[in-house]
Amino acid sequence: MAGPLQRRRERERLERLARDFAVNAPNSATAGTGAEPEAQATYSTAYQAGMREEMIRDATIFVLGTDLYDRGGHFSQVKGLGPEFGADRVRDTPISEAAMVAAGVGAAMNGTRPVVDLNFIDFSYGAMDELVNQAAKVRYMWNRPVPLVVRATAGVAQGGAQHNNSLQSWFMGTPGLAVVFPSRPWDVKGLLKSALRGHDPVVFLMHKLLTGARGPVGGEDDVVPIGSARIVRPGRDVTLATYGYGVVLAEKAAAAVSGEGIDVEVIDLRTLAPLDVDTVAASVRRTGRALVLDEAPAVAGPAAEIAAAISDAAFWYLDQPVTRLTGRHSPIPHSPALIAGLLPDEAATVDALRRLARASGPEVAAS
Amino acid sequence: MTATSTTLPLPDVASADLREWLSTMVLVRTFEEAADGLALRGKIPGGMHPAIGQEAVAVGAARALRSGDIVTGTHRSHHHALAKGMSPAGVLAELYGKAGGSNGGRGGSMHLADFDLGLWGSNGIVGGGLGIALGAALGAEVLGSEQISLGFFGDGGANTGRVWEFTNLAAIWSLPLVIVCENNLYAVETISERVTGGGDITARAAGFGLPAHQIDGQDVVAVHRAVRDAAEQARSGGGPTFLEVRTYRYKGHDSGQVIRYRTEDEVQRWRTSRDPIENFTARLTDAGVLTADEMSTIVEQARRMVDAAVAFAEESPWPDPCSAAENVSAWNASPGTSR
Ligand SMILES: Cc1ncc(C[n+]2csc(CCOP(=O)(O)OP(=O)(O)O)c2C)c(N)n1
């Protein structure tokens, strides 16, 4: 039993997380408008809740991976579902990533809906063939659906060079895979529902630093379409397109520069493949300036694709070249001091926004 | 581990069925000889891998399964596809890359599939097909169906890590899977016994705690019996079986390959004393199940079917290039924005 002191510490810890990571409530246009406050959850419990609701709705959904039944996965992402649904629906596997994904691919082709939980996306390298050569190509080669979800935690946190790979660009570059990367509990649950109701493989990435982020979650049928971006904060001067933990930085930076008269429109892409270019381009046509914020390395990373898509779709509306603020082309080191040297942070985002908003003519924003 | 001799009695199978096995083997051989020639004439984009000499493996295995059961193949899979019932015309047009191909020209030789027939794809990735069979077996178990699956891979595949990950998972979860190593002694130009640690694939498999047997792959009856037993065990909840089926390919790894890694003598020895079609023909004839007339009919029918397949493939139109990027993923067509 937790004593009063532990309970208070836990409450304080959660409040701290909420302060650090809180993401805005859904846009008022579509948010629950009743007097009832919307249900709150963390990023991780939103995933659990989404899995539970969908597992109840569809008996063919099951999850497999290491350390799931008791431990609930390394991020408690399926905590409690093991005892609740039994060992056939929350299946513990040996550490055999190729076998896990292969089992998921074949089972999906056979009419079930497996979720393969890799815990860390870095481990997908051991199953790259099963994901990229098999899952992603089955519909194309054979017109057979593969309703497979491969969930993993992604994004840079602690853990060194082999637990912090930004693999989203690899999967974005794979025809046949959808790649989602939610930034808040609402989208975790809503995108999971889309993934589990679709017919094609989805790589479902969740940022480690957002694990405890709190926010409202939708009900059983609040489905977030894959391929739909969200305007987090409307603005007139600069479009800031980002995803995952970038949304947290973007909101803070946008708030910081708003006092200087820079009105930033923040867009959470939510899905990297397919990209919602329409929403981003429409925004850039209004603002004339675009910053793409991404912690993945710059070279051939998601930001490169997003920047190119903006140039293609809104070039004549741009007052400045599209600016990219990204991670450096480097593996991730151990020391927090070194990590800080590689990744965009709030200050760098503020700086990039200021330069971009004030630049005019040939005076190039990024230097 | 058991080595099975070629002197087993004929199985308790209707004579007409035994003749059908033979005709399918003859069809495969005729098809493969023709396809090999067509590949050499540049008719088959990218070339292809003939399985001439390995007919008994495919037919013995496919006839030991029910029609709803699943088979996944390797990059060398025309024999698996034809044994599972794909039409020679559809297969050959697919090899040509024509619209009339079984997969509309999308797949080709290494990606033949017909899900209605239970052929869940030949696979261009060594060992990859076994993974799909493993997953299909898991799916069948989750759905509580009676379906089982059989995954082929080669002796080359036996040195990939994934094959053993799959075998382990099938073993610990007791999945309804028949794991078949089609050991034709060579992986491209590599003599498998020189690169296989411990030298014995069956012994390796036995280490995973599942029944593992070595089978004479030139004997369709031996293959049939082994797969039938394994299938029965899988279907009744007894879990997977590993079969190493020893066979031999007469041709090079792919059509037109210049062979320096084995002697012509060796090939002749297999061809003259161990040919699966000749041996089975002799046994059926000896047992009074097959007459010389019936045999000529079988050969003629096969030739006619393959001639028709060639005509079909030649005449079939090319697929529409505008459709080349279609049907990649339903998400590509997913709606724009929401909240
Ligand atoms: C993962 C992978 N590595 C390499 C290849 C290239 N390759 C194609 S077939 C083959 C040899 C396979 O030998 P085996 O498994 O014994 O099958 P066989 O050709 O004898 O039927 C190789 C190396 C491949 N297709 N896939």
XYZ file of C-alpha atoms and ligand atoms in Angstrom:
732
model
C 0.000 0.000 0.000
C 1.359 3.417 -0.852
C 1.528 5.735 2.170
C 0.356 9.358 2.110
C 3.902 10.579 1.506
C 4.353 8.308 -1.516
C 0.984 9.301 -2.847
C 1.867 12.971 -2.510
C 5.223 12.396 -4.234
C 3.507 10.551 -7.008
C 0.959 13.337 -7.412
C 3.767 15.901 -7.499
C 5.659 13.823 -10.012
C 2.615 13.630 -12.260
C 1.964 17.345 -11.903
C 5.558 18.027 -12.842
C 5.216 15.817 -15.899
C 1.974 17.517 -16.777
C 3.645 20.925 -16.589
C 6.559 19.777 -18.678
C 4.700 17.878 -21.283
C 1.122 19.070 -21.253
C -0.225 19.394 -24.723
C -3.207 21.476 -25.645
C -6.734 20.265 -25.571
C -8.178 19.398 -28.961
C -9.223 22.252 -31.249
C -12.481 23.700 -30.066
C -14.177 23.051 -33.402
C -14.289 19.321 -32.820
C -13.570 18.895 -29.129
C -16.250 17.595 -26.831
C -18.353 20.685 -26.303
C -20.504 19.426 -23.463
C -20.018 20.577 -19.887
C -18.351 17.255 -19.019
C -14.578 17.557 -18.768
C -12.950 15.135 -21.182
C -11.271 12.046 -19.765
C -7.596 12.604 -19.022
C -4.838 10.094 -19.539
C -1.139 9.938 -20.023
C 0.364 9.194 -23.404
C 1.098 5.673 -22.228
C -2.244 4.968 -20.541
C -4.007 6.344 -23.606
C -2.300 3.574 -25.546
C -3.384 0.982 -22.985
C -6.936 2.289 -23.087
C -6.984 2.243 -26.879
C -5.678 -1.309 -26.958
C -8.226 -2.409 -24.380
C -11.167 -0.838 -26.204
C -10.105 -2.280 -29.520
C -9.344 -5.725 -28.065
C -12.834 -5.803 -26.626
C -14.326 -4.643 -29.921
C -12.379 -7.098 -32.092
C -11.469 -10.547 -30.795
C -8.878 -11.050 -33.526
C -6.616 -8.336 -32.085
C -3.711 -9.621 -30.049
C -0.308 -8.291 -29.080
C 3.025 -10.062 -29.041
C 6.459 -9.041 -27.851
C 8.881 -9.415 -24.978
C 7.980 -8.801 -21.342
C 4.396 -7.850 -22.059
C 2.176 -10.095 -19.954
C 3.361 -9.191 -16.454
C 5.535 -6.169 -16.954
C 3.277 -4.572 -19.539
C 6.203 -3.730 -21.778
C 9.156 -1.501 -21.018
C 6.978 1.612 -21.001
C 3.961 0.040 -19.283
C 2.233 0.399 -22.610
C 0.108 -2.713 -22.163
C 0.205 -2.916 -18.377
C -2.729 -4.870 -17.052
C -3.863 -6.213 -20.404
C -2.104 -9.553 -19.878
C -4.112 -10.722 -16.872
C -7.204 -9.085 -18.356
C -7.129 -10.755 -21.767
C -4.995 -13.827 -21.106
C -1.728 -15.151 -22.443
C -3.111 -15.889 -25.918
C -3.910 -12.260 -26.538
C -0.935 -10.755 -24.754
C 1.780 -13.101 -25.948
C 5.255 -13.092 -24.510
C 7.896 -13.950 -27.076
C 11.560 -14.842 -26.968
C 13.953 -12.066 -28.053
C 13.536 -12.873 -31.725
C 12.557 -9.726 -33.543
C 12.553 -11.391 -36.962
C 10.246 -14.113 -35.677
C 8.000 -11.599 -33.910
C 7.431 -9.520 -37.010
C 7.218 -12.548 -39.309
C 4.614 -14.059 -37.014
C 2.735 -10.784 -37.161
C 2.904 -10.560 -40.946
C 1.638 -14.092 -41.558
C -1.019 -13.854 -38.872
C -2.234 -10.565 -40.342
C -2.368 -12.133 -43.795
C -4.437 -14.919 -42.281
C -7.197 -12.638 -41.057
C -6.150 -11.665 -37.545
C -4.927 -8.295 -36.283
C -1.620 -8.647 -34.546
C 0.221 -5.844 -32.808
C 3.930 -6.553 -32.628
C 5.453 -4.581 -29.781
C 9.195 -4.102 -30.217
C 9.557 -1.875 -27.115
C 12.336 0.130 -28.795
C 12.253 0.829 -32.529
C 16.018 0.304 -32.588
C 15.333 -3.425 -32.334
C 13.452 -3.394 -35.616
C 16.784 -3.619 -37.434
C 16.725 -7.308 -36.547
C 13.389 -7.618 -38.331
C 13.933 -5.174 -41.166
C 13.461 -7.799 -43.818
C 10.160 -8.933 -42.341
C 8.932 -5.358 -42.152
C 10.273 -3.881 -45.342
C 10.602 -6.822 -47.720
C 7.583 -8.769 -46.578
C 4.924 -6.724 -44.727
C 5.278 -3.611 -46.857
C 5.129 -5.434 -50.192
C 2.434 -8.044 -49.765
C -0.427 -5.825 -50.895
C 1.545 -4.690 -53.924
C 2.759 -8.116 -54.993
C -0.300 -10.123 -54.105
C -3.194 -7.757 -53.380
C -3.478 -9.209 -49.899
C -4.112 -6.983 -46.897
C -1.654 -7.026 -44.004
C -3.425 -5.393 -41.049
C -0.316 -5.326 -38.885
C 0.689 -2.760 -36.284
C 4.319 -2.617 -35.214
C 4.501 -0.466 -32.096
C 7.691 0.827 -30.607
C 9.000 3.673 -28.580
C 11.162 6.063 -30.558
C 12.754 9.454 -30.194
C 15.833 10.624 -28.378
C 16.097 10.337 -24.595
C 18.731 8.591 -22.504
C 20.183 5.261 -23.507
C 23.079 5.901 -25.833
C 23.671 5.268 -29.478
C 21.728 2.015 -29.813
C 18.473 2.963 -28.113
C 17.878 6.307 -29.773
C 17.883 5.763 -33.505
C 15.459 7.916 -35.462
C 14.207 5.254 -37.815
C 11.188 7.168 -39.035
C 12.996 8.252 -42.193
C 13.749 4.644 -43.109
C 10.125 3.649 -42.763
C 8.857 6.817 -44.468
C 11.013 5.795 -47.378
C 9.362 2.398 -47.611
C 6.369 2.255 -49.948
C 3.612 0.285 -48.288
C 4.185 1.342 -44.694
C 2.276 3.992 -42.805
C 4.286 5.755 -40.099
C 2.501 7.501 -37.271
C 4.117 9.472 -34.473
C 1.569 11.024 -32.102
C 2.446 13.773 -29.652
C -0.470 13.637 -27.210
C -2.737 11.084 -25.561
C -5.729 11.946 -27.752
C -3.848 11.096 -30.909
C -2.210 8.007 -29.441
C -5.599 6.479 -28.866
C -7.199 7.835 -32.008
C -4.381 6.821 -34.326
C -4.160 3.389 -32.720
C -7.812 2.892 -33.531
C -7.221 3.829 -37.155
C -4.284 1.469 -37.332
C -6.290 -1.386 -35.839
C -9.225 -0.794 -38.153
C -7.159 -0.498 -41.330
C -5.815 -3.039 -43.765
C -2.156 -2.179 -44.192
C 0.913 -2.236 -41.999
C 1.458 0.686 -39.657
C 4.671 1.536 -37.832
C 3.383 3.119 -34.635
C 6.046 5.244 -32.978
C 5.766 6.818 -29.528
C 8.276 9.288 -28.160
C 10.002 8.210 -24.964
C 9.936 11.683 -23.426
C 6.190 11.882 -23.832
C 5.460 8.692 -21.876
C 3.977 10.577 -18.919
C 2.485 13.501 -20.847
C -1.116 14.090 -19.842
C -4.043 15.260 -21.817
C -7.599 14.471 -22.776
C -8.445 11.292 -24.619
C -11.390 10.563 -26.794
C -14.079 7.966 -26.431
C -14.435 4.613 -28.091
C -15.038 5.955 -31.547
C -12.819 9.001 -31.604
C -10.690 7.803 -34.472
C -7.883 10.006 -35.757
C -7.357 9.392 -39.466
C -3.899 8.288 -40.511
C -2.481 10.934 -42.811
C -4.121 13.895 -41.073
C -2.105 16.711 -39.536
C -3.495 18.979 -36.838
C -3.201 22.699 -36.399
C -2.163 22.902 -32.770
C -2.078 26.671 -32.653
C -3.170 29.000 -35.429
C -0.878 31.858 -36.412
C -0.267 34.366 -39.191
C 3.488 34.814 -39.488
C 5.352 31.519 -39.583
C 4.286 27.902 -40.097
C 6.127 25.523 -37.793
C 5.646 21.908 -38.874
C 6.807 19.186 -36.534
C 5.781 15.968 -34.803
C 6.331 13.940 -31.642
C 8.302 15.696 -28.940
C 8.909 18.519 -31.422
C 5.332 19.631 -30.751
C 6.197 20.309 -27.099
C 9.192 22.422 -28.123
C 7.185 24.139 -30.828
C 4.408 25.190 -28.497
C 6.827 26.572 -25.938
C 8.792 28.436 -28.579
C 5.650 29.797 -30.209
C 4.439 31.059 -26.834
C 7.833 32.627 -26.185
C 7.913 34.629 -29.425
C 4.265 35.630 -29.357
C 5.184 38.455 -26.980
C 7.471 39.809 -29.678
C 4.641 40.005 -32.118
C 5.559 36.817 -33.984
C 2.443 34.783 -34.515
C 3.402 31.160 -35.133
C 1.121 28.502 -36.571
C 2.152 25.160 -35.093
C 1.257 22.022 -37.026
C 1.528 18.557 -35.547
C 1.991 16.260 -38.526
C 0.914 13.210 -36.440
C 1.577 10.940 -39.424
C 4.815 10.923 -41.399
C 3.635 8.519 -44.063
C 1.432 9.489 -45.714
C 2.244 13.143 -45.067
C -0.615 15.597 -44.876
C 0.988 18.046 -47.289
C -2.333 19.819 -47.912
C -2.656 21.107 -44.366
C 0.953 22.249 -44.220
C 0.901 23.857 -47.669
C -2.363 25.685 -46.961
C -0.780 27.094 -43.822
C 2.400 28.144 -45.620
C 0.319 29.879 -48.282
C -1.135 31.999 -45.464
C 2.096 32.659 -43.568
C 4.703 32.663 -46.333
C 7.319 31.240 -44.012
C 8.010 27.652 -42.944
C 10.170 26.105 -40.261
C 10.431 22.330 -40.053
C 11.488 21.098 -36.636
C 12.717 17.537 -36.261
C 15.118 15.803 -33.902
C 15.991 13.156 -36.508
C 19.289 13.722 -38.305
C 19.130 16.165 -41.198
C 20.545 14.070 -44.007
C 17.709 12.396 -45.874
C 15.597 12.733 -42.753
C 11.872 13.476 -42.468
C 12.536 17.229 -42.419
C 14.160 17.024 -45.838
C 11.057 15.416 -47.269
C 8.704 17.834 -45.529
C 10.734 20.849 -46.685
C 10.749 19.583 -50.250
C 7.012 18.934 -50.124
C 6.426 22.504 -48.919
C 8.598 23.882 -51.709
C 6.724 21.826 -54.277
C 3.289 22.794 -53.039
C 3.763 26.407 -51.929
C 6.950 27.756 -53.515
C 5.392 30.911 -54.965
C 3.934 31.811 -51.590
C 7.241 31.588 -49.735
C 8.910 34.795 -48.572
C 11.963 32.887 -47.441
C 13.496 29.480 -48.161
C 12.055 26.715 -46.007
C 14.170 26.413 -42.870
C 15.082 23.137 -41.252
C 16.007 22.793 -37.596
C 17.046 19.202 -37.012
C 19.261 16.857 -35.094
C 22.876 16.654 -36.195
C 24.124 13.846 -38.425
C 25.424 11.823 -35.526
C 24.602 8.843 -33.369
C 23.276 9.745 -29.931
C 25.874 9.896 -27.146
C 25.474 8.918 -23.510
C 26.135 12.187 -21.720
C 23.159 14.551 -21.397
C 25.583 17.409 -22.059
C 26.553 15.855 -25.372
C 22.965 15.048 -26.322
C 22.108 18.697 -25.772
C 24.759 19.583 -28.311
C 23.019 17.573 -31.010
C 19.334 18.284 -30.729
C 17.138 21.296 -31.319
C 15.809 22.675 -28.045
C 13.406 25.436 -27.103
C 16.054 28.160 -27.337
C 17.173 27.032 -30.792
C 13.562 26.892 -31.930
C 12.904 30.405 -30.617
C 16.020 31.627 -32.363
C 15.057 30.001 -35.656
C 11.554 31.451 -35.456
C 12.883 34.970 -34.803
C 15.328 34.842 -37.684
C 12.791 33.377 -40.041
C 10.069 35.848 -39.079
C 12.350 38.877 -39.437
C 14.328 37.876 -42.502
C 13.430 39.632 -45.700
C 14.582 39.331 -49.266
C 17.980 37.794 -49.901
C 18.914 38.038 -46.234
C 18.714 34.320 -45.609
C 17.008 33.320 -42.399
C 19.184 30.427 -41.374
C 22.874 31.157 -41.167
C 16.170 -38.531 -37.142
C 15.369 -41.178 -39.680
C 16.553 -41.718 -43.199
C 13.769 -43.120 -45.314
C 14.510 -45.695 -47.973
C 13.037 -45.669 -51.441
C 11.550 -49.122 -51.105
C 8.506 -48.099 -49.129
C 5.305 -49.680 -50.344
C 2.996 -47.451 -52.361
C 0.770 -45.485 -50.030
C -2.831 -46.296 -49.408
C -3.967 -43.880 -52.076
C -6.272 -44.448 -55.033
C -4.475 -45.431 -58.234
C -5.930 -42.440 -60.026
C -4.387 -40.182 -57.396
C -0.992 -41.816 -57.800
C -1.219 -41.228 -61.537
C -2.196 -37.613 -60.842
C 0.964 -37.200 -58.719
C 3.003 -38.510 -61.610
C 1.260 -36.284 -64.132
C 1.877 -33.230 -61.975
C 5.556 -34.151 -61.689
C 5.707 -34.573 -65.452
C 3.915 -31.270 -65.925
C 6.419 -29.531 -63.649
C 9.352 -31.057 -65.529
C 7.902 -30.143 -68.913
C 7.095 -26.645 -67.761
C 10.547 -26.122 -66.280
C 12.364 -27.403 -69.363
C 10.309 -25.061 -71.528
C 10.719 -22.113 -69.170
C 14.463 -22.707 -68.993
C 14.641 -22.563 -72.775
C 12.486 -19.429 -72.865
C 14.671 -17.769 -70.239
C 17.739 -18.520 -72.356
C 15.973 -16.872 -75.289
C 15.439 -13.748 -73.201
C 11.695 -14.189 -72.889
C 11.657 -14.022 -69.114
C 12.763 -10.676 -67.713
C 15.307 -11.150 -64.960
C 15.707 -14.851 -65.638
C 14.556 -17.511 -63.236
C 15.511 -20.498 -61.125
C 14.441 -23.906 -62.422
C 13.758 -26.765 -60.030
C 14.246 -29.577 -62.525
C 15.019 -32.693 -60.486
C 13.083 -31.509 -57.424
C 9.566 -32.378 -58.613
C 8.931 -35.094 -56.037
C 9.449 -32.674 -53.156
C 6.735 -30.291 -54.284
C 4.209 -32.896 -55.356
C 4.748 -35.223 -52.401
C 4.320 -32.312 -49.999
C 1.376 -30.595 -51.678
C -0.601 -33.841 -51.985
C -0.160 -34.527 -48.287
C -2.004 -31.314 -47.426
C -5.646 -30.308 -47.584
C -6.623 -27.771 -50.168
C -7.094 -25.020 -47.568
C -3.638 -25.540 -46.129
C -0.973 -22.959 -46.788
C 2.329 -23.380 -48.590
C 5.040 -20.754 -48.845
C 7.875 -21.200 -51.283
C 11.379 -20.067 -51.982
C 12.853 -18.116 -54.898
C 12.894 -21.516 -56.707
C 9.213 -22.272 -56.591
C 7.595 -23.074 -59.917
C 7.272 -26.674 -58.777
C 5.576 -25.618 -55.536
C 3.184 -23.348 -57.441
C 2.198 -25.939 -60.035
C 1.867 -28.653 -57.411
C -0.473 -26.382 -55.460
C -2.619 -26.106 -58.560
C -1.648 -22.862 -60.264
C -2.234 -22.971 -63.987
C 0.887 -23.275 -66.148
C -0.458 -20.509 -68.385
C -0.901 -18.104 -65.462
C 2.524 -18.965 -64.083
C 4.332 -18.640 -67.404
C 2.615 -15.348 -68.261
C 3.650 -14.135 -64.825
C 7.243 -15.097 -65.565
C 6.935 -13.109 -68.787
C 5.633 -10.099 -66.833
C 2.406 -10.061 -68.825
C -1.050 -8.859 -67.799
C -2.402 -12.401 -68.005
C 0.059 -13.574 -65.390
C -1.257 -14.990 -62.146
C -0.276 -11.750 -60.428
C -0.742 -9.442 -63.381
C 3.000 -9.193 -63.868
C 3.468 -7.622 -60.444
C 5.188 -10.599 -58.891
C 7.230 -12.619 -61.331
C 8.989 -15.905 -60.830
C 10.088 -15.200 -57.265
C 6.694 -13.899 -56.115
C 4.132 -16.344 -57.420
C 1.022 -16.528 -55.298
C -2.558 -17.689 -55.373
C -4.245 -17.344 -52.024
C -7.346 -19.223 -53.103
C -5.136 -22.231 -53.731
C -3.242 -21.782 -50.471
C -0.049 -20.697 -52.208
C 1.090 -17.817 -50.020
C 3.891 -16.766 -52.215
C 7.254 -17.823 -53.394
C 9.750 -15.474 -51.823
C 12.851 -13.733 -53.079
C 14.377 -13.561 -49.638
C 16.187 -16.692 -48.536
C 14.337 -18.008 -45.481
C 11.649 -15.318 -45.755
C 8.821 -17.572 -46.871
C 9.123 -19.709 -43.776
C 8.332 -16.615 -41.706
C 5.060 -16.078 -43.530
C 4.164 -19.732 -43.036
C 4.976 -19.366 -39.340
C 2.718 -16.338 -39.044
C -0.036 -18.025 -41.021
C 0.132 -20.933 -38.585
C -0.162 -18.501 -35.687
C -3.137 -16.849 -37.371
C -4.802 -20.225 -37.852
C -4.290 -21.011 -34.196
C -5.684 -17.670 -33.051
C -8.746 -18.158 -35.271
C -9.127 -21.755 -34.115
C -9.168 -23.039 -37.677
C -7.990 -26.456 -38.788
C -5.636 -24.991 -41.298
C -1.957 -25.786 -41.112
C 0.923 -24.330 -43.038
C 4.089 -25.581 -44.639
C 7.114 -23.407 -45.303
C 9.903 -24.347 -47.684
C 13.461 -23.062 -47.521
C 16.775 -24.325 -48.847
C 20.034 -25.627 -47.454
C 21.340 -22.102 -48.048
C 18.453 -20.805 -45.956
C 19.498 -23.186 -43.193
C 22.444 -20.873 -42.569
C 20.310 -17.773 -42.040
C 19.473 -16.781 -38.489
C 15.833 -16.080 -39.190
C 15.075 -19.687 -40.074
C 16.051 -20.687 -36.565
C 14.163 -17.829 -34.942
C 11.095 -19.076 -36.788
C 11.746 -22.690 -35.857
C 12.176 -21.780 -32.208
C 8.964 -19.760 -32.054
C 6.999 -22.498 -33.823
C 8.409 -25.059 -31.394
C 7.750 -23.156 -28.165
C 4.255 -22.149 -29.269
C 3.488 -25.572 -30.746
C 2.245 -23.971 -33.941
C 0.634 -26.021 -36.728
C 3.616 -25.681 -39.048
C 5.568 -28.106 -41.213
C 9.098 -26.799 -41.743
C 10.691 -28.194 -44.889
C 14.330 -27.719 -45.765
C 14.593 -28.566 -49.451
C 18.250 -29.516 -49.444
C 19.535 -29.653 -53.016
C 23.146 -29.569 -51.795
C 24.073 -26.173 -53.257
C 23.357 -22.547 -52.478
C 24.100 -20.781 -55.767
C 27.711 -22.009 -56.150
C 28.355 -22.815 -52.532
C 28.541 -26.456 -51.566
C 26.377 -26.486 -48.498
C 28.247 -29.132 -46.559
C 31.333 -26.907 -46.625
C 29.531 -23.990 -45.018
C 27.167 -25.731 -42.630
C 28.651 -25.912 -39.144
C 28.181 -29.343 -37.646
C 27.273 -30.519 -41.129
C 23.843 -31.784 -40.241
C 20.803 -29.539 -40.678
C 18.420 -32.093 -39.193
C 20.521 -32.409 -36.051
C 20.509 -28.638 -35.725
C 16.751 -28.563 -35.924
C 16.381 -31.367 -33.401
C 18.114 -29.087 -30.912
C 15.001 -26.923 -30.870
C 13.061 -29.775 -29.348
C 10.805 -30.702 -32.221
C 10.723 -33.889 -34.298
C 13.254 -33.642 -37.115
C 13.690 -36.158 -39.918
C 15.791 -36.547 -43.009
C 13.801 -37.685 -46.022
C 14.687 -38.926 -49.513
C 13.414 -36.111 -51.668
C 13.707 -38.119 -54.882
C 10.950 -40.396 -53.646
C 7.551 -38.772 -53.872
C 6.085 -41.472 -51.645
C 8.614 -40.835 -48.897
C 8.022 -37.098 -49.038
C 4.278 -37.613 -49.039
C 4.359 -39.927 -46.059
C 6.608 -37.641 -44.025
C 4.579 -34.522 -44.754
C 1.282 -36.304 -44.176
C 2.437 -37.461 -40.735
C 3.766 -34.020 -39.916
C 0.552 -32.400 -41.122
C -1.577 -34.744 -39.055
C 0.471 -34.006 -35.987
C 0.232 -30.257 -36.620
C -3.503 -30.413 -37.176
C -4.126 -32.352 -34.013
C -2.289 -29.812 -31.883
C 0.974 -31.738 -31.759
C 3.048 -28.812 -32.982
C 5.596 -28.408 -35.743
C 7.842 -30.953 -37.446
C 11.112 -30.301 -39.220
C 11.849 -32.215 -42.413
C 15.109 -32.062 -44.291
C 14.267 -33.340 -47.745
C 17.373 -34.334 -49.713
C 17.110 -33.601 -53.399
C 19.137 -32.291 -56.333
C 18.772 -29.650 -59.012
C 19.916 -30.693 -62.449
C 20.369 -27.192 -63.815
C 22.439 -24.308 -62.549
C 21.203 -21.954 -59.867
C 19.498 -19.923 -62.563
C 18.932 -20.481 -66.232
C 22.106 -20.227 -68.204
C 24.466 -20.424 -65.245
C 27.878 -21.779 -66.177
C 28.600 -24.526 -63.686
C 32.089 -24.953 -62.323
C 31.327 -26.075 -58.824
C 30.270 -29.646 -59.565
C 31.068 -32.297 -62.134
C 28.910 -33.365 -65.021
C 29.426 -36.911 -63.674
C 27.685 -36.014 -60.472
C 24.703 -34.625 -62.353
C 24.548 -37.729 -64.555
C 24.608 -39.991 -61.523
C 21.570 -38.252 -60.050
C 19.813 -38.116 -63.392
C 20.285 -41.777 -64.248
C 19.781 -43.489 -60.926
C 17.833 -41.081 -58.768
C 15.442 -39.326 -61.085
C 12.173 -38.851 -59.198
C 9.950 -39.168 -62.255
C 11.626 -42.236 -63.742
C 11.724 -44.020 -60.416
C 8.092 -43.312 -59.637
C 7.048 -44.297 -63.151
C 8.840 -47.614 -62.743
C 7.220 -48.266 -59.392
C 3.752 -47.473 -60.663
C 4.305 -49.641 -63.707
C 5.642 -52.527 -61.615
C 2.680 -52.258 -59.288
C 0.276 -52.394 -62.233
C -1.038 -48.903 -61.549
C 0.261 -47.390 -64.763
C 0.342 -48.645 -68.342
C 2.654 -47.490 -71.080
C -0.335 -45.944 -72.863
C -1.334 -44.005 -69.793
C 2.213 -42.760 -69.480
C 2.260 -41.479 -73.047
C -1.039 -39.730 -72.418
C 0.437 -38.091 -69.332
C 3.484 -36.898 -71.241
C 1.392 -35.682 -74.165
C -1.050 -33.831 -71.908
C 1.792 -32.100 -70.141
C 3.295 -31.070 -73.441
C -0.033 -29.738 -74.677
C -0.598 -27.754 -71.495
C 2.851 -26.235 -71.644
C 2.508 -25.418 -75.354
C -0.770 -23.696 -74.562
C 0.926 -21.858 -71.697
C 3.643 -20.586 -74.022
C 1.063 -19.409 -76.550
C -0.906 -17.707 -73.778
C 2.153 -15.978 -72.372
C 3.286 -14.841 -75.789
C -0.115 -13.432 -76.715
C -0.993 -11.899 -73.389
C -0.732 -8.087 -73.421
C 1.641 -6.132 -71.256
C 0.147 -4.631 -68.118
C -0.736 -0.928 -68.219
C 2.304 1.074 -67.070
C -0.080 3.659 -65.590
C -1.083 1.067 -62.993
C 2.484 0.431 -61.858
C 2.276 2.454 -58.651
C -1.256 1.459 -57.738
C -2.306 -0.557 -54.712
C 0.737 0.131 -52.583
C -1.187 0.903 -49.421
C -4.698 1.946 -48.584
C -3.223 4.690 -46.401
C -2.041 6.448 -49.540
C -5.677 7.161 -50.223
C -6.522 8.086 -46.651
C -8.371 11.345 -46.089
C -6.698 14.695 -45.595
C -7.204 16.510 -42.362
C -9.301 16.212 -39.312
C -8.962 17.745 -35.889
C 18.555 -12.993 -47.700
C 19.082 -13.329 -49.042
N 20.427 -13.383 -49.223
C 20.916 -13.710 -50.439
C 20.088 -13.952 -51.497
C 20.659 -14.299 -52.876
N 20.332 -15.704 -53.148
C 19.284 -16.058 -53.880
S 19.078 -17.702 -53.950
C 20.441 -17.979 -53.025
C 20.874 -19.371 -52.677
C 19.864 -20.063 -51.892
O 20.236 -21.369 -51.678
P 19.231 -22.393 -51.055
O 18.567 -21.772 -49.877
O 19.964 -23.651 -50.802
O 18.122 -22.583 -52.159
P 18.307 -23.207 -53.619
O 18.795 -22.106 -54.519
O 19.284 -24.299 -53.509
O 16.960 -23.674 -54.026
C 21.028 -16.785 -52.674
C 22.263 -16.663 -51.877
C 18.706 -13.833 -51.267
N 17.823 -14.005 -52.253
N 18.229 -13.556 -50.037
